[in-house]
Coordinates of C-alpha atoms in Angstrom, one line a residue:
M1 CA 12.3 192.7 77.0
L2 CA 12.3 190.3 73.5
T3 CA 12.0 187.8 75.4
G4 CA 9.6 189.0 77.6
L5 CA 7.6 189.4 74.8
R6 CA 7.7 186.0 73.1
Y7 CA 6.2 185.2 76.6
F8 CA 3.7 187.4 76.4
E9 CA 2.6 186.4 72.8
R10 CA 2.1 182.9 73.4
P11 CA -0.4 180.6 74.8
I12 CA 0.8 178.4 77.7
K13 CA -0.7 174.5 78.8
D14 CA -0.1 172.1 81.6
K15 CA 0.6 168.9 80.9
M16 CA -3.3 167.5 80.8
G17 CA -3.5 170.5 78.1
E18 CA -5.7 172.8 80.3
V19 CA -4.9 176.9 79.3
L20 CA -3.0 178.3 81.9
K21 CA -2.2 181.4 80.5
Q22 CA -4.0 183.1 76.9
A23 CA -2.2 184.1 74.1
F24 CA -1.3 188.3 74.2
D25 CA -1.9 188.2 77.8
W26 CA 0.8 188.7 80.4
G27 CA -0.2 186.2 83.1
Q28 CA 0.9 186.4 86.0
V29 CA 3.6 189.2 85.8
D30 CA 4.9 191.0 87.6
K31 CA 3.8 194.5 86.6
Q32 CA 5.6 196.9 88.2
A33 CA 9.4 194.8 87.1
L34 CA 7.8 195.0 83.7
A35 CA 7.6 199.0 83.7
K36 CA 11.0 199.5 85.5
C37 CA 12.1 197.1 82.1
L38 CA 10.7 199.4 79.5
I39 CA 11.6 202.6 81.1
V40 CA 15.3 201.5 81.6
L41 CA 14.6 200.4 77.3
C42 CA 13.2 204.2 77.0
S43 CA 16.2 205.9 78.4
T44 CA 18.9 203.2 75.8
V45 CA 16.8 203.5 72.8
R46 CA 16.5 207.5 73.6
D47 CA 20.2 207.9 73.2
V48 CA 20.3 206.2 70.1
M49 CA 17.6 208.3 68.1
K50 CA 19.5 211.7 69.5
D51 CA 22.3 211.4 67.3
E52 CA 20.3 210.3 64.2
K53 CA 19.4 212.8 61.4
R54 CA 16.1 214.6 61.3
L55 CA 16.6 212.9 57.4
L56 CA 17.2 209.9 57.3
R57 CA 19.1 208.5 54.4
L58 CA 18.8 205.1 53.5
Q59 CA 19.4 202.9 50.8
E60 CA 18.2 199.6 49.1
P61 CA 16.7 197.1 49.9
V62 CA 13.6 198.4 52.1
Y63 CA 10.0 197.9 53.8
I64 CA 8.8 200.2 55.0
L65 CA 5.4 199.8 57.1
G66 CA 2.7 202.0 57.9
D67 CA 0.7 202.8 61.0
I68 CA 0.8 200.2 63.4
H69 CA -1.6 201.5 65.9
G70 CA -1.3 199.2 69.2
N71 CA -1.8 196.3 67.0
F72 CA 1.1 193.9 68.3
R73 CA -0.5 190.6 66.7
D74 CA 0.0 192.4 63.0
L75 CA 3.4 193.3 64.1
V76 CA 3.6 189.3 65.1
C77 CA 2.7 188.5 61.4
F78 CA 4.7 191.0 59.5
E79 CA 7.6 189.7 61.8
K80 CA 7.2 186.6 60.6
V81 CA 6.9 187.4 56.9
L82 CA 10.1 189.4 57.2
W83 CA 12.2 189.2 59.4
R84 CA 11.9 185.4 60.9
M85 CA 15.5 185.5 61.8
G86 CA 16.3 188.8 63.5
P87 CA 16.7 191.8 61.2
I88 CA 20.9 191.7 61.9
L89 CA 20.2 188.2 59.8
T90 CA 18.5 189.8 57.2
P91 CA 19.3 191.0 53.5
S92 CA 16.7 194.4 54.0
S93 CA 16.5 197.5 56.3
F94 CA 12.9 198.4 57.7
L95 CA 11.6 201.3 58.2
F96 CA 8.6 202.3 60.6
L97 CA 6.4 205.5 59.6
G98 CA 4.9 205.8 62.9
D99 CA 1.5 205.9 64.5
Y100 CA 3.0 202.8 66.4
V101 CA 0.1 203.5 69.5
D102 CA -3.9 204.5 70.3
R103 CA -6.8 203.2 68.8
G104 CA -5.5 199.5 70.1
E105 CA -5.1 197.6 73.1
Q106 CA -1.1 197.0 72.7
G107 CA 0.8 199.9 72.5
I108 CA 2.7 199.4 75.5
E109 CA 4.3 196.1 73.7
V110 CA 4.2 197.7 70.2
V111 CA 6.8 200.1 71.0
A112 CA 8.5 197.5 73.7
Y113 CA 9.0 195.5 70.9
L114 CA 10.9 198.4 68.5
F115 CA 12.1 200.3 70.9
A116 CA 14.3 196.2 71.4
Q117 CA 14.7 195.9 68.0
K118 CA 15.6 199.7 67.3
L119 CA 18.9 198.8 70.4
L120 CA 20.0 195.6 69.0
A121 CA 20.1 196.6 65.1
P122 CA 20.2 200.5 65.0
E123 CA 21.4 200.1 61.9
K124 CA 18.0 197.7 60.3
F125 CA 15.7 198.6 62.4
Y126 CA 14.3 202.7 61.6
L127 CA 11.4 204.6 63.4
L128 CA 10.0 208.2 62.0
R129 CA 7.5 210.2 64.1
G130 CA 3.8 209.7 63.5
N131 CA 1.0 212.7 64.6
H132 CA 0.4 209.8 67.5
E133 CA 3.7 209.8 69.5
V134 CA 2.4 213.5 70.3
R135 CA 2.0 213.6 73.9
S136 CA -1.6 216.2 73.4
V137 CA -3.1 213.1 71.0
Q138 CA -2.6 211.0 72.7
R139 CA -4.6 212.3 75.7
M140 CA -7.3 212.4 73.0
F141 CA -7.1 208.7 72.6
S142 CA -6.2 205.1 74.4
F143 CA -2.5 205.4 74.5
R144 CA -2.2 207.6 78.1
S145 CA -4.6 205.4 79.8
E146 CA -3.5 202.2 77.7
C147 CA 0.0 202.8 80.4
T148 CA -2.4 203.7 83.8
E149 CA -4.5 201.2 82.7
K150 CA -1.6 198.5 82.7
F151 CA 0.7 199.9 85.3
G152 CA -1.6 202.0 88.5
E153 CA -1.5 205.5 87.5
E154 CA 2.2 207.0 89.6
L155 CA 4.4 204.2 87.2
G156 CA 2.0 204.0 84.2
S157 CA 2.3 207.6 84.3
D158 CA 6.2 207.6 84.8
V159 CA 5.8 205.1 81.8
W160 CA 3.9 207.3 79.5
E161 CA 6.3 210.0 80.2
A162 CA 9.9 207.6 79.7
V163 CA 8.0 206.5 75.7
N164 CA 7.1 210.0 74.8
T165 CA 10.8 211.3 75.5
V166 CA 11.9 208.6 73.0
F167 CA 9.4 210.4 70.4
D168 CA 10.5 213.7 71.3
C169 CA 13.6 212.2 69.9
M170 CA 12.5 210.1 66.4
P171 CA 13.1 211.0 63.0
I172 CA 10.1 213.4 61.1
A173 CA 11.7 212.2 57.1
A174 CA 13.7 209.9 55.0
V175 CA 15.4 209.0 51.4
V176 CA 16.3 206.0 50.0
D177 CA 17.9 205.6 47.3
S178 CA 18.0 209.5 46.5
K179 CA 14.2 209.1 45.0
L180 CA 11.8 207.9 47.7
F181 CA 10.7 210.9 50.3
C182 CA 9.3 208.6 53.4
V183 CA 7.1 210.4 55.8
H184 CA 3.8 210.1 58.3
G185 CA 2.1 212.3 57.3
G186 CA 2.4 215.0 54.2
I187 CA 4.3 216.4 52.3
P188 CA 5.5 220.5 53.5
R189 CA 4.2 223.5 51.8
P190 CA 7.2 225.0 49.7
I191 CA 10.0 227.5 51.5
Q192 CA 12.4 230.4 50.5
D193 CA 14.7 227.9 49.7
G194 CA 13.1 225.5 47.9
G195 CA 14.6 222.2 46.7
D196 CA 17.2 221.0 48.6
G197 CA 16.9 223.6 51.2
L198 CA 13.9 222.3 52.0
L199 CA 15.6 218.2 52.7
L200 CA 18.1 220.1 54.5
A201 CA 15.7 222.5 56.8
I202 CA 13.7 219.2 57.9
D203 CA 17.9 218.1 59.5
K204 CA 17.2 221.4 61.9
I205 CA 13.9 220.4 63.2
P206 CA 15.3 221.1 66.8
C207 CA 15.8 217.4 69.2
P208 CA 14.1 216.7 71.1
L209 CA 11.0 218.0 69.6
R210 CA 8.2 217.9 72.7
N211 CA 6.0 220.0 71.0
P212 CA 6.1 220.0 67.3
E213 CA 3.5 222.0 66.8
V214 CA 4.1 224.7 68.8
E215 CA 7.6 224.5 67.9
S216 CA 8.6 223.1 64.2
T217 CA 5.7 224.0 61.6
L218 CA 7.8 222.2 59.6
A219 CA 7.6 219.3 61.3
W220 CA 3.6 219.1 62.5
E221 CA 2.5 219.8 58.3
I222 CA 4.7 216.7 57.8
L223 CA 3.3 214.6 60.8
W224 CA -0.5 216.0 59.5
S225 CA -0.9 216.7 56.4
D226 CA -2.9 214.7 53.7
P227 CA -3.7 214.1 49.0
I228 CA -6.4 216.3 48.5
N229 CA -9.2 213.7 48.4
K230 CA -11.7 215.2 45.3
D231 CA -14.6 213.2 47.3
T232 CA -14.9 215.1 50.3
D233 CA -12.5 218.2 50.1
I234 CA -12.7 219.6 47.1
T235 CA -15.0 222.3 47.5
D236 CA -15.4 226.2 46.2
D237 CA -13.3 227.8 49.0
T238 CA -10.7 224.7 48.8
E239 CA -9.9 225.4 44.9
K240 CA -9.2 229.5 45.5
E241 CA -6.9 228.2 48.5
L242 CA -5.0 226.1 45.7
V243 CA -4.5 228.0 43.0
S244 CA -3.6 231.1 45.9
N245 CA -1.1 228.9 47.6
G246 CA 1.3 226.2 44.3
G247 CA -1.6 223.5 45.2
F248 CA -2.1 223.4 49.0
A249 CA -5.3 224.7 51.0
R250 CA -5.9 224.2 54.6
N251 CA -7.0 220.5 55.9
K252 CA -10.4 220.7 57.1
R253 CA -10.7 217.3 57.5
R254 CA -7.9 217.0 60.4
G255 CA -8.3 220.8 61.3
T256 CA -5.0 220.9 60.8
A257 CA -1.6 221.0 58.7
N258 CA -2.9 220.9 54.8
V259 CA -3.9 218.9 51.5
F260 CA -1.5 218.9 49.0
S261 CA -2.7 218.5 45.4
C262 CA -1.2 216.7 42.6
R263 CA 0.7 220.1 41.2
A264 CA 2.1 220.6 44.9
L265 CA 3.1 216.9 45.2
E266 CA 4.7 217.7 41.0
T267 CA 6.6 220.8 42.5
F268 CA 7.5 219.2 45.4
L269 CA 9.0 216.3 43.8
R270 CA 10.9 218.4 40.7
N271 CA 12.3 220.5 43.0
T272 CA 14.4 218.1 45.0
G273 CA 15.2 215.6 42.8
L274 CA 12.9 213.0 44.3
S275 CA 10.7 209.9 42.2
H276 CA 8.3 209.2 45.0
V277 CA 6.8 209.9 48.2
V278 CA 5.9 206.8 50.3
R279 CA 3.7 207.2 53.5
A280 CA 0.9 206.4 55.9
H281 CA -1.6 208.5 58.3
E282 CA -5.0 207.1 56.3
V283 CA -6.3 203.9 56.5
Q284 CA -6.4 201.8 53.7
Q285 CA -9.3 199.2 52.3
A286 CA -6.3 197.4 50.5
G287 CA -3.8 197.5 52.6
F288 CA -2.5 200.3 50.1
Q289 CA -3.4 202.8 48.0
V290 CA -1.4 204.4 44.9
Q291 CA -2.5 208.3 44.4
Q292 CA -2.1 211.3 42.2
K293 CA -0.8 209.6 39.0
G294 CA 1.6 207.3 40.6
Q295 CA 3.7 209.5 42.2
L296 CA 2.2 209.4 45.8
L297 CA 1.8 205.5 46.8
T298 CA 0.1 205.3 51.1
V299 CA 0.6 202.2 53.1
F300 CA -1.1 201.3 56.2
S301 CA 0.8 197.8 58.8
S302 CA -2.9 197.7 60.8
S303 CA -5.4 195.1 59.7
H304 CA -8.7 195.3 60.8
Y305 CA -8.6 199.2 61.7
C306 CA -11.1 200.3 64.2
G307 CA -12.8 197.0 64.1
G308 CA -12.9 197.2 60.4
S309 CA -12.1 194.8 57.8
N310 CA -9.1 196.7 56.1
E311 CA -5.6 194.2 55.6
A312 CA -2.3 195.2 56.4
A313 CA 0.0 195.8 53.6
C314 CA 3.9 196.7 53.3
I315 CA 6.6 198.3 51.0
L316 CA 10.1 196.8 49.3
A317 CA 12.2 199.2 48.0
D318 CA 15.3 197.7 46.3
R319 CA 16.8 197.4 42.6
R320 CA 15.1 200.8 41.8
K321 CA 11.4 198.8 41.8
I322 CA 8.4 199.3 44.5
R323 CA 6.8 196.8 45.6
I324 CA 3.4 196.6 47.9
M325 CA 2.8 193.3 49.5
R326 CA -0.5 192.4 51.2
I327 CA 0.2 190.2 54.6
D328 CA -2.1 187.6 55.8
T329 CA -2.8 188.5 59.6
T330 CA -6.1 185.6 60.3

């Protein structure tokens, strides 16, 4: 699969310099053979995901990447900067925070690349689930139609379902060095046991998880929640909710899950013994944002998102320090 993606990535010219195939194009590749290869890849990587904990526990150094959203070009840029020799020969591990598909045009290529790397280096490449790794969300956006446009209605539907069976088995969260809580969206509301009980509860989230909205409120909140935005989220009703619910209120921007205040974050960190939360889920102009007294970091790893001008970034957790890196994707 990775060899095929190298072909997809590069232009091909004849001896006279005439372009026979543009970069980031499959050219005359047999799409049926490609689809069948991807379905087999999904079946194999799904078994790897099933054996992982729902809450991963990783050790530094770890590069942490946010939303990719079908931006294969930027993923290649990250590869060239961070794991040019391949993840196996790189000292660091790599943690992706979800949202691999939708919005961008190359969700198929993004998941094919990440799944292939996961198989080659299962102890170096880690993939968390985001809110777009859900069938109902993809139907509203572009990944479902991308599959059928590239492979036809019947085979495209088979590819789409195969990819989603992998998404169903993805871990939900990770803790790096017993200090950094890494998720796609945000912190969940506290549970009765609190503290370590919350982290243990994440490990008890069902796998596979086909419909997180119905099957696991805890997983759904982790995938969808946001830190409160004082410019857009604060109303009189919201302030009352925050006071009465320990710093949590309904997420009206998303229409689901919650927003959480600095007070809620501080309580979460104190109860769990963690120091920071690293999350994705929201586009950032600089590729990252430091929020809530420096204890919350949002990272976004797809530049020019939806035609915008934002940059792409990642985070390096190493030697008890957090470093933010912006990547040149031009």
